[in-house]
CSV table of C-alpha atoms in Angstrom, one decimal:
chain,number,residue,atom,x,y,z
O,258,MET,CA,11.0,-10.1,-35.8
O,259,THR,CA,10.0,-12.7,-32.9
O,260,ALA,CA,10.1,-11.5,-29.4
O,261,THR,CA,12.8,-13.9,-28.2
O,262,LYS,CA,15.2,-12.4,-30.8
O,263,ILE,CA,14.6,-8.7,-30.2
O,264,THR,CA,17.6,-7.5,-27.8
O,265,ILE,CA,17.5,-3.9,-26.4
O,266,PRO,CA,20.8,-2.1,-26.4
O,267,ASP,CA,22.6,-1.9,-23.3
O,268,GLU,CA,22.5,1.9,-23.4
O,269,LEU,CA,18.8,2.0,-23.5
O,270,LEU,CA,18.2,-0.4,-20.4
O,271,PRO,CA,17.8,0.9,-16.8
O,272,ALA,CA,20.5,0.2,-14.2
O,273,ASP,CA,17.7,-1.9,-12.1
O,274,GLY,CA,15.0,-3.6,-14.4
O,275,ARG,CA,12.6,-4.2,-11.1
O,276,PHE,CA,9.3,-2.1,-11.7
O,277,GLY,CA,6.9,-4.4,-9.8
O,278,ALA,CA,3.9,-3.1,-7.7
O,279,GLY,CA,4.8,-5.8,-4.9
O,280,PRO,CA,6.9,-7.5,-3.9
O,281,ALA,CA,8.8,-4.2,-4.9
O,282,ARG,CA,12.4,-3.6,-5.4
O,283,ILE,CA,14.8,-3.4,-2.5
O,284,ARG,CA,17.9,-1.0,-2.3
O,285,ARG,CA,21.2,-2.3,-2.5
O,286,ALA,CA,22.0,-0.3,0.6
O,287,GLN,CA,19.0,-2.0,2.6
O,288,ILE,CA,20.7,-5.7,1.5
O,289,GLU,CA,24.2,-4.3,2.8
O,290,ALA,CA,22.5,-3.4,6.1
O,291,LEU,CA,20.9,-6.8,6.4
O,292,ASN,CA,24.3,-8.2,6.1
O,293,SER,CA,25.9,-6.4,8.4
O,294,ALA,CA,22.8,-6.8,11.0
O,295,ALA,CA,22.7,-10.5,10.5
O,296,SER,CA,25.2,-11.5,13.3
O,297,ASP,CA,23.0,-9.4,15.8
O,298,VAL,CA,19.4,-10.0,15.0
O,299,LEU,CA,18.9,-13.0,12.8
O,300,GLY,CA,18.1,-16.4,14.6
O,301,THR,CA,17.8,-14.6,17.8
O,302,SER,CA,14.9,-14.1,20.1
O,303,HIS,CA,12.3,-11.3,19.2
O,304,ARG,CA,11.7,-10.8,22.8
O,305,GLN,CA,15.6,-9.7,23.6
O,306,ALA,CA,16.9,-6.2,23.3
O,307,PRO,CA,18.5,-6.6,19.7
O,308,VAL,CA,15.3,-7.2,18.1
O,309,LYS,CA,13.3,-4.8,20.2
O,310,LYS,CA,15.5,-2.3,19.2
O,311,LEU,CA,14.9,-3.1,15.6
O,312,VAL,CA,11.2,-2.6,16.3
O,313,ALA,CA,11.6,0.5,18.4
O,314,ARG,CA,13.4,2.2,15.2
O,315,ILE,CA,10.5,1.4,13.1
O,316,ARG,CA,8.0,2.8,15.6
O,317,THR,CA,10.1,5.9,16.3
O,318,SER,CA,11.0,6.7,12.5
O,319,LEU,CA,7.3,5.9,11.5
O,320,ALA,CA,6.3,8.8,14.2
O,321,GLU,CA,8.9,11.1,12.4
O,322,LEU,CA,7.8,10.2,8.7
O,323,PHE,CA,4.1,10.9,9.4
O,324,ASP,CA,4.6,13.4,12.1
O,325,LEU,CA,2.7,11.9,14.6
O,326,PRO,CA,0.3,13.8,17.0
O,327,SER,CA,0.3,13.3,20.5
O,328,GLY,CA,-1.5,9.8,21.6
O,329,TYR,CA,-1.4,8.4,18.0
O,330,GLU,CA,0.5,4.9,18.1
O,331,VAL,CA,2.5,2.8,15.8
O,332,VAL,CA,1.5,-0.8,16.2
O,333,LEU,CA,2.9,-4.2,14.5
O,334,GLY,CA,1.8,-7.6,13.8
O,335,ASN,CA,2.1,-10.5,11.5
O,336,GLY,CA,0.5,-11.4,8.4
O,337,GLY,CA,0.4,-8.5,6.0
O,338,SER,CA,-2.6,-6.5,5.0
O,339,THR,CA,-4.9,-9.5,4.4
O,340,ALA,CA,-5.0,-10.6,8.1
O,341,PHE,CA,-5.2,-6.8,9.2
O,342,TRP,CA,-8.7,-7.1,7.2
O,343,ASP,CA,-9.7,-9.8,9.6
O,344,VAL,CA,-7.8,-7.9,12.6
O,345,ALA,CA,-10.1,-5.0,11.8
O,346,ALA,CA,-13.3,-7.0,11.4
O,347,PHE,CA,-12.9,-8.5,14.9
O,348,GLY,CA,-11.1,-5.8,16.7
O,349,LEU,CA,-12.4,-2.2,15.1
O,350,VAL,CA,-15.8,-2.5,13.7
O,351,ARG,CA,-18.5,-2.4,16.5
O,352,GLU,CA,-21.4,-3.1,14.5
O,353,ARG,CA,-21.1,-1.9,10.8
O,354,ALA,CA,-18.6,-0.9,8.2
O,355,ALA,CA,-18.8,1.4,5.4
O,356,HIS,CA,-16.3,1.0,2.3
O,357,ALA,CA,-15.6,2.3,-1.0
O,358,THR,CA,-14.3,0.0,-3.2
O,359,PHE,CA,-12.5,0.7,-6.7
O,360,GLY,CA,-10.1,-2.1,-7.2
O,361,GLU,CA,-8.9,-5.5,-5.5
O,362,PHE,CA,-7.6,-4.5,-2.1
O,363,GLY,CA,-10.9,-2.1,-1.1
O,364,GLN,CA,-13.1,-5.1,-2.3
O,365,LYS,CA,-11.3,-7.8,-0.2
O,366,PHE,CA,-11.6,-6.0,3.0
O,367,ALA,CA,-15.1,-4.9,2.0
O,368,LYS,CA,-15.8,-8.7,1.8
O,369,ALA,CA,-13.8,-9.5,5.2
O,370,THR,CA,-16.4,-7.4,7.2
O,371,ASP,CA,-19.7,-8.0,5.1
O,372,GLU,CA,-19.2,-11.9,5.7
O,373,ALA,CA,-18.2,-11.7,9.4
O,374,PRO,CA,-21.3,-13.5,11.3
O,375,HIS,CA,-20.8,-10.8,14.3
O,376,LEU,CA,-21.2,-7.7,12.3
O,377,GLN,CA,-24.3,-6.0,10.3
O,378,ASP,CA,-23.9,-6.2,6.5
O,379,SER,CA,-21.6,-3.7,5.0
O,380,LEU,CA,-22.4,-0.7,3.4
O,381,ILE,CA,-20.5,-0.7,-0.2
O,382,LEU,CA,-19.8,2.0,-2.6
O,383,THR,CA,-18.5,0.7,-5.6
O,384,ALA,CA,-16.5,2.6,-8.2
O,385,GLU,CA,-15.6,1.6,-11.9
O,386,PRO,CA,-11.8,0.3,-12.0
O,387,GLY,CA,-10.2,3.6,-12.7
O,388,THR,CA,-12.1,5.7,-10.9
O,389,SER,CA,-12.3,6.5,-7.2
O,390,ALA,CA,-14.9,6.7,-4.6
O,391,ILE,CA,-15.0,8.0,-0.8
O,392,PRO,CA,-17.8,6.6,1.5
O,393,SER,CA,-19.9,9.0,3.4
O,394,PRO,CA,-23.2,9.2,5.1
O,395,ALA,CA,-24.6,10.8,1.7
O,396,SER,CA,-23.4,7.7,0.0
O,397,PHE,CA,-25.6,5.3,1.8
O,398,ALA,CA,-28.3,7.6,2.8
O,399,GLU,CA,-31.3,5.1,2.3
O,400,ALA,CA,-29.3,2.5,4.0
O,401,THR,CA,-28.6,4.6,7.3
O,402,GLY,CA,-32.1,6.2,7.8
O,403,ASN,CA,-31.9,5.1,11.2
O,404,SER,CA,-29.3,5.1,14.0
O,405,ASP,CA,-29.0,1.3,14.1
O,406,GLY,CA,-27.8,1.3,10.5
O,407,ALA,CA,-25.2,4.1,11.1
O,408,PRO,CA,-21.7,3.0,10.1
O,409,ASP,CA,-19.0,3.0,12.9
O,410,VAL,CA,-15.8,2.7,10.5
O,411,TYR,CA,-15.6,4.1,7.1
O,412,ALA,CA,-12.9,2.5,4.9
O,413,TRP,CA,-11.3,2.7,1.6
O,414,PRO,CA,-7.6,2.5,0.3
O,415,HIS,CA,-5.2,5.4,-0.2
O,416,ASN,CA,-3.7,3.9,-3.2
O,417,GLU,CA,-5.5,0.8,-5.4
O,418,THR,CA,-2.6,-1.1,-6.4
O,419,SER,CA,-4.5,-3.3,-8.8
O,420,THR,CA,-5.6,-0.1,-10.9
O,421,GLY,CA,-3.2,2.8,-9.9
O,422,VAL,CA,-6.1,4.9,-8.5
O,423,ALA,CA,-5.2,7.0,-5.2
O,424,THR,CA,-7.5,9.2,-3.2
O,425,THR,CA,-7.1,12.2,-1.2
O,426,ILE,CA,-7.5,11.1,2.7
O,427,THR,CA,-10.1,13.2,4.4
O,428,ARG,CA,-12.5,12.6,7.0
O,429,PRO,CA,-16.0,12.1,5.3
O,430,GLU,CA,-18.5,15.0,6.0
O,431,GLY,CA,-21.3,14.0,8.5
O,432,ILE,CA,-19.8,11.0,9.9
O,433,ASP,CA,-20.6,10.1,13.5
O,434,ASP,CA,-17.9,11.7,15.9
O,435,ASP,CA,-17.0,8.1,17.5
O,436,ALA,CA,-16.7,7.0,13.9
O,437,LEU,CA,-13.5,5.6,12.6
O,438,VAL,CA,-11.5,6.4,9.4
O,439,VAL,CA,-9.5,3.5,8.4
O,440,ILE,CA,-7.3,3.6,5.5
O,441,ASP,CA,-5.5,0.9,3.6
O,442,ALA,CA,-2.3,2.4,2.6
O,443,THR,CA,-0.6,-0.8,1.6
O,444,SER,CA,0.9,0.7,-1.4
O,445,GLY,CA,0.8,4.4,-0.5
O,446,ALA,CA,2.4,4.8,2.7
O,447,GLY,CA,5.6,6.7,2.5
O,448,GLY,CA,5.1,7.7,-1.2
O,449,LEU,CA,1.6,9.6,-1.1
O,450,PRO,CA,1.1,12.9,0.8
O,451,VAL,CA,-1.4,12.3,4.0
O,452,ASP,CA,-2.6,14.0,7.1
O,453,ILE,CA,-2.6,11.7,9.5
O,454,THR,CA,-5.0,13.3,11.8
O,455,ALA,CA,-7.7,12.6,8.9
O,456,THR,CA,-7.4,8.9,9.8
O,457,ASP,CA,-7.8,7.0,12.8
O,458,VAL,CA,-6.1,3.9,11.5
O,459,TYR,CA,-3.5,3.8,8.5
O,460,TYR,CA,-2.2,0.6,7.8
O,461,PHE,CA,-0.1,-1.2,5.3
O,462,ALA,CA,2.1,-4.0,4.8
O,463,PRO,CA,5.7,-3.2,3.9
O,464,GLN,CA,6.5,-5.1,0.5
O,465,LYS,CA,5.6,-2.0,-1.6
O,466,ASN,CA,6.7,1.6,-1.3
O,467,MET,CA,8.4,0.7,2.1
O,468,GLY,CA,10.7,-1.7,0.3
O,469,SER,CA,10.5,-4.3,2.3
O,470,ASP,CA,9.7,-8.1,2.5
O,471,GLY,CA,6.1,-9.3,3.0
O,472,GLY,CA,4.3,-10.9,6.4
O,473,LEU,CA,4.1,-8.0,8.5
O,474,TRP,CA,1.2,-5.3,8.9
O,475,VAL,CA,1.8,-1.9,10.5
O,476,ALA,CA,-1.1,0.3,11.8
O,477,ILE,CA,-0.8,3.8,12.9
O,478,MET,CA,-3.6,4.3,15.6
O,479,SER,CA,-5.4,7.4,16.8
O,480,PRO,CA,-6.4,7.4,20.6
O,481,LYS,CA,-10.0,6.7,19.5
O,482,ALA,CA,-9.1,3.7,17.6
O,483,ILE,CA,-7.1,2.6,20.5
O,484,ALA,CA,-10.2,3.1,22.7
O,485,ARG,CA,-12.6,1.3,20.4
O,486,ALA,CA,-10.4,-1.8,20.1
O,487,GLN,CA,-10.4,-1.9,23.9
O,488,GLU,CA,-14.0,-1.3,24.3
O,489,ILE,CA,-14.5,-4.3,21.9
O,490,LYS,CA,-12.3,-6.6,23.5
O,491,ASP,CA,-13.8,-5.4,27.1
O,492,SER,CA,-17.4,-6.4,25.6
O,493,GLY,CA,-16.7,-10.0,25.5
O,494,ARG,CA,-16.6,-10.6,21.9
O,495,TRP,CA,-14.6,-13.8,20.7
O,496,ILE,CA,-11.3,-12.8,18.9
O,497,PRO,CA,-8.8,-15.3,17.8
O,498,ALA,CA,-5.4,-14.6,19.9
O,499,SER,CA,-3.3,-14.1,16.8
O,500,LEU,CA,-5.9,-11.5,15.4
O,501,ASP,CA,-6.4,-9.7,19.1
O,502,LEU,CA,-5.6,-5.9,18.2
O,503,VAL,CA,-5.4,-5.2,22.1
O,504,THR,CA,-2.7,-7.9,22.1
O,505,ALA,CA,-1.0,-6.3,19.1
O,506,ILE,CA,-1.0,-2.7,20.9
O,507,GLU,CA,0.3,-4.0,24.5
O,508,ASN,CA,3.3,-5.6,22.5
O,509,SER,CA,4.2,-3.1,20.5
O,510,ARG,CA,4.2,-0.7,23.2
O,511,LYS,CA,7.0,-3.2,24.5
O,512,ASP,CA,8.5,-2.9,21.1
O,513,GLN,CA,7.8,-6.6,20.1
O,514,THR,CA,5.4,-8.5,18.2
O,515,TYR,CA,3.0,-11.1,19.8
O,516,ASN,CA,4.4,-14.0,17.4
O,517,THR,CA,7.8,-14.5,15.9
O,518,PRO,CA,8.3,-11.8,13.2
O,519,ALA,CA,10.6,-12.2,10.2
O,520,VAL,CA,13.5,-10.5,11.4
O,521,THR,CA,14.7,-9.8,8.1
O,522,THR,CA,11.5,-7.6,7.3
O,523,LEU,CA,12.1,-5.8,10.1
O,524,VAL,CA,15.7,-4.8,9.3
O,525,LEU,CA,14.7,-4.0,5.5
O,526,LEU,CA,11.8,-1.8,6.8
O,527,ALA,CA,13.8,0.3,9.3
O,528,GLU,CA,16.5,1.1,6.7
O,529,GLN,CA,13.8,2.0,4.1
O,530,ILE,CA,12.1,4.4,6.5
O,531,GLU,CA,15.2,6.0,7.8
O,532,TRP,CA,16.5,6.3,4.2
O,533,ILE,CA,13.4,8.5,3.3
O,534,ASN,CA,13.5,10.4,6.8
O,535,GLY,CA,17.2,11.1,5.8
O,536,ASN,CA,16.5,12.5,2.6
O,537,GLY,CA,14.0,14.9,3.7
O,538,GLY,CA,10.9,12.9,4.7
O,539,LEU,CA,7.4,12.5,3.2
O,540,GLU,CA,7.9,15.7,1.2
O,541,TRP,CA,10.9,14.5,-0.2
O,542,ALA,CA,9.5,11.0,-0.8
O,543,THR,CA,6.3,12.4,-2.7
O,544,ALA,CA,8.1,14.9,-4.8
O,545,ARG,CA,10.1,11.9,-6.0
O,546,THR,CA,7.2,9.4,-6.9
O,547,ARG,CA,5.3,12.5,-8.3
O,548,GLU,CA,8.4,13.3,-10.6
O,549,THR,CA,9.1,9.7,-11.6
O,550,SER,CA,5.2,8.8,-12.4
O,551,GLY,CA,4.9,12.2,-14.2
O,552,PHE,CA,7.6,10.6,-16.9
O,553,VAL,CA,5.2,7.7,-17.2
O,554,TYR,CA,2.0,9.9,-17.8
O,555,ASP,CA,3.7,12.3,-20.0
O,556,TRP,CA,5.2,9.5,-22.4
O,557,ALA,CA,1.5,7.8,-22.4
O,558,ASP,CA,0.0,11.3,-23.0
O,559,ALA,CA,2.4,12.1,-25.9
O,560,THR,CA,2.7,8.5,-27.6
O,561,GLU,CA,0.0,7.7,-30.4
O,562,VAL,CA,-0.4,4.1,-29.2
O,563,ALA,CA,-0.9,4.5,-25.2
O,564,HIS,CA,-2.8,6.6,-22.8
O,565,PRO,CA,-3.1,6.5,-19.1
O,566,PHE,CA,-5.7,4.1,-17.9
O,567,VAL,CA,-6.8,6.6,-15.1
O,568,GLU,CA,-8.8,9.6,-17.0
O,569,ASN,CA,-9.1,11.7,-14.3
O,570,PRO,CA,-5.7,13.3,-13.7
O,571,ASP,CA,-6.8,14.0,-10.0
O,572,ASP,CA,-7.3,10.2,-9.3
O,573,ARG,CA,-3.8,9.2,-11.1
O,574,SER,CA,-1.6,7.5,-8.5
O,575,SER,CA,2.2,8.5,-8.4
O,576,VAL,CA,3.5,5.2,-6.9
O,577,VAL,CA,1.5,2.8,-9.3
O,578,THR,CA,0.9,3.9,-13.0
O,579,THR,CA,-1.2,2.0,-15.3
O,580,ILE,CA,-1.0,2.6,-19.1
O,581,ASP,CA,-3.7,0.9,-21.7
O,582,PHE,CA,-2.3,0.6,-25.4
O,583,ASP,CA,-4.4,0.5,-28.6
O,584,ASP,CA,-4.8,-2.5,-30.4
O,585,SER,CA,-1.7,-1.9,-32.5
O,586,VAL,CA,0.1,-3.0,-29.5
O,587,ASP,CA,0.2,-6.3,-27.8
O,588,ALA,CA,0.9,-5.3,-24.3
O,589,ALA,CA,1.5,-8.7,-23.0
O,590,LEU,CA,4.1,-9.4,-25.7
O,591,VAL,CA,5.9,-6.0,-24.8
O,592,ALA,CA,6.1,-7.2,-21.4
O,593,SER,CA,7.4,-10.8,-22.3
O,594,VAL,CA,10.3,-8.8,-24.4
O,595,LEU,CA,11.1,-6.6,-21.6
O,596,ARG,CA,11.2,-9.5,-19.4
O,597,ASN,CA,13.7,-11.3,-21.7
O,598,ASN,CA,15.9,-8.3,-21.4
O,599,GLY,CA,15.8,-8.3,-17.4
O,600,ILE,CA,13.1,-5.6,-17.1
O,601,VAL,CA,10.4,-7.2,-14.8
O,602,ASP,CA,7.2,-7.1,-13.4
O,603,VAL,CA,5.4,-4.4,-15.7
O,604,GLU,CA,2.5,-6.9,-16.7
O,605,PRO,CA,-1.0,-5.4,-15.5
O,606,TYR,CA,-2.8,-6.7,-12.7
O,607,ARG,CA,-4.3,-10.0,-13.7
O,608,LYS,CA,-7.9,-9.9,-12.8
O,609,LEU,CA,-8.3,-6.5,-14.6
O,610,GLY,CA,-7.5,-8.0,-17.8
O,611,ARG,CA,-6.7,-5.2,-19.9
O,612,ASN,CA,-3.9,-4.3,-22.6
O,613,GLN,CA,-1.9,-2.4,-20.4
O,614,LEU,CA,1.5,-2.1,-18.6
O,615,ARG,CA,1.6,-1.7,-14.7
O,616,ILE,CA,4.9,0.4,-13.6
O,617,ALA,CA,5.5,1.1,-10.1
O,618,THR,CA,7.1,4.3,-9.2
O,619,PHE,CA,7.7,3.8,-5.6
O,620,VAL,CA,10.3,6.0,-3.9
O,621,SER,CA,12.8,3.2,-4.2
O,622,VAL,CA,12.8,3.5,-8.1
O,623,ASP,CA,15.5,5.8,-9.5
O,624,PRO,CA,13.8,8.5,-11.8
O,625,ASP,CA,16.4,7.7,-14.3
O,626,ASP,CA,15.4,4.2,-14.4
O,627,VAL,CA,12.1,5.1,-15.4
O,628,LYS,CA,13.4,7.3,-18.3
O,629,ALA,CA,15.4,4.3,-19.4
O,630,LEU,CA,12.1,2.0,-19.1
O,631,LEU,CA,10.2,4.1,-21.2
O,632,ALA,CA,12.9,4.5,-24.0
O,633,SER,CA,13.1,0.5,-23.9
O,634,ILE,CA,9.3,0.3,-24.3
O,635,ASP,CA,9.5,2.6,-27.5
O,636,PHE,CA,12.3,0.3,-28.8
O,637,VAL,CA,10.2,-2.9,-28.4
O,638,ILE,CA,7.0,-1.5,-29.9
O,639,ASP,CA,9.1,-0.2,-32.9
O,640,ALA,CA,10.8,-3.4,-33.1
O,641,LEU,CA,7.5,-5.2,-33.2
O,642,ALA,CA,6.1,-3.1,-35.5
């Protein structure tokens, strides 16, 4: 049977066929809220009360979601995580950054600081895709034998979207007291457990687990990180205005962004955070993603033709799952059949180049949809055999 002629029975199909790792599915209730808010906030000044109240909702709801300690602040800026890597290279790294990389996002941030002409060469600890790593002074013992080489920023992803690897966020042992822990939470924020006090900057873009559109970065910053940003600005370092972290901090305190934001993104984000909080907050959200990802991993462990790409269960993400198939199954063909039947975006990360499916189990993904997806995959594999 050819791929184009395989029709998955309606009773097997998920109610919502979107399983992409970003942009991720947006809930219908968010769209309805956007329609309701359109006349109040779309096409109006972001310096006026309606949009500023929207930003305030986001900042207040995130403070609740992550149970922020006194002095921590929620800062917003335009441009997404890609822009924030440059923001951090200009406004957070005093002299040298240390990175752990085990996928695409970690590598890109490491490249941003390593190539910055005003910084020392970055220290980069690289792990194979499908495994994790945490940077620490012990990791770079030879490179940090003198104080001039000691990093003042330690950075790594909470969740690597490209590979489905997650880490436990702790402050690395032995780092200097004034060193900053900077965590890329783009696909993990709101779906993975975290103790914010272990971080100084926990940043993300909202188009993944936060169920919104792109074009925005959000950073939860400790008092120490805020002070570092001010210190660097006061040092006279040249910083482009659009990447000036102090400017972003000052504008966020006024419940606005320096540049005009995508207000649609703000509406969707505010609704998503309040939905998570209304259902029980981070504890509820992480339990839900753990359940849905568990369905995928259990299925992969039980079937004869597939297995989790991330071998160590402790490294497996509960928001982005990656499943390898043996040579008897063409995963790309399976994904094509699924797409023809309305189940989309389960292809693997393009640069990883594996015979694999990548299934997002973000908090917006209904557990029953994941069960239906797995039944659909079984149907397609049998049909192609």
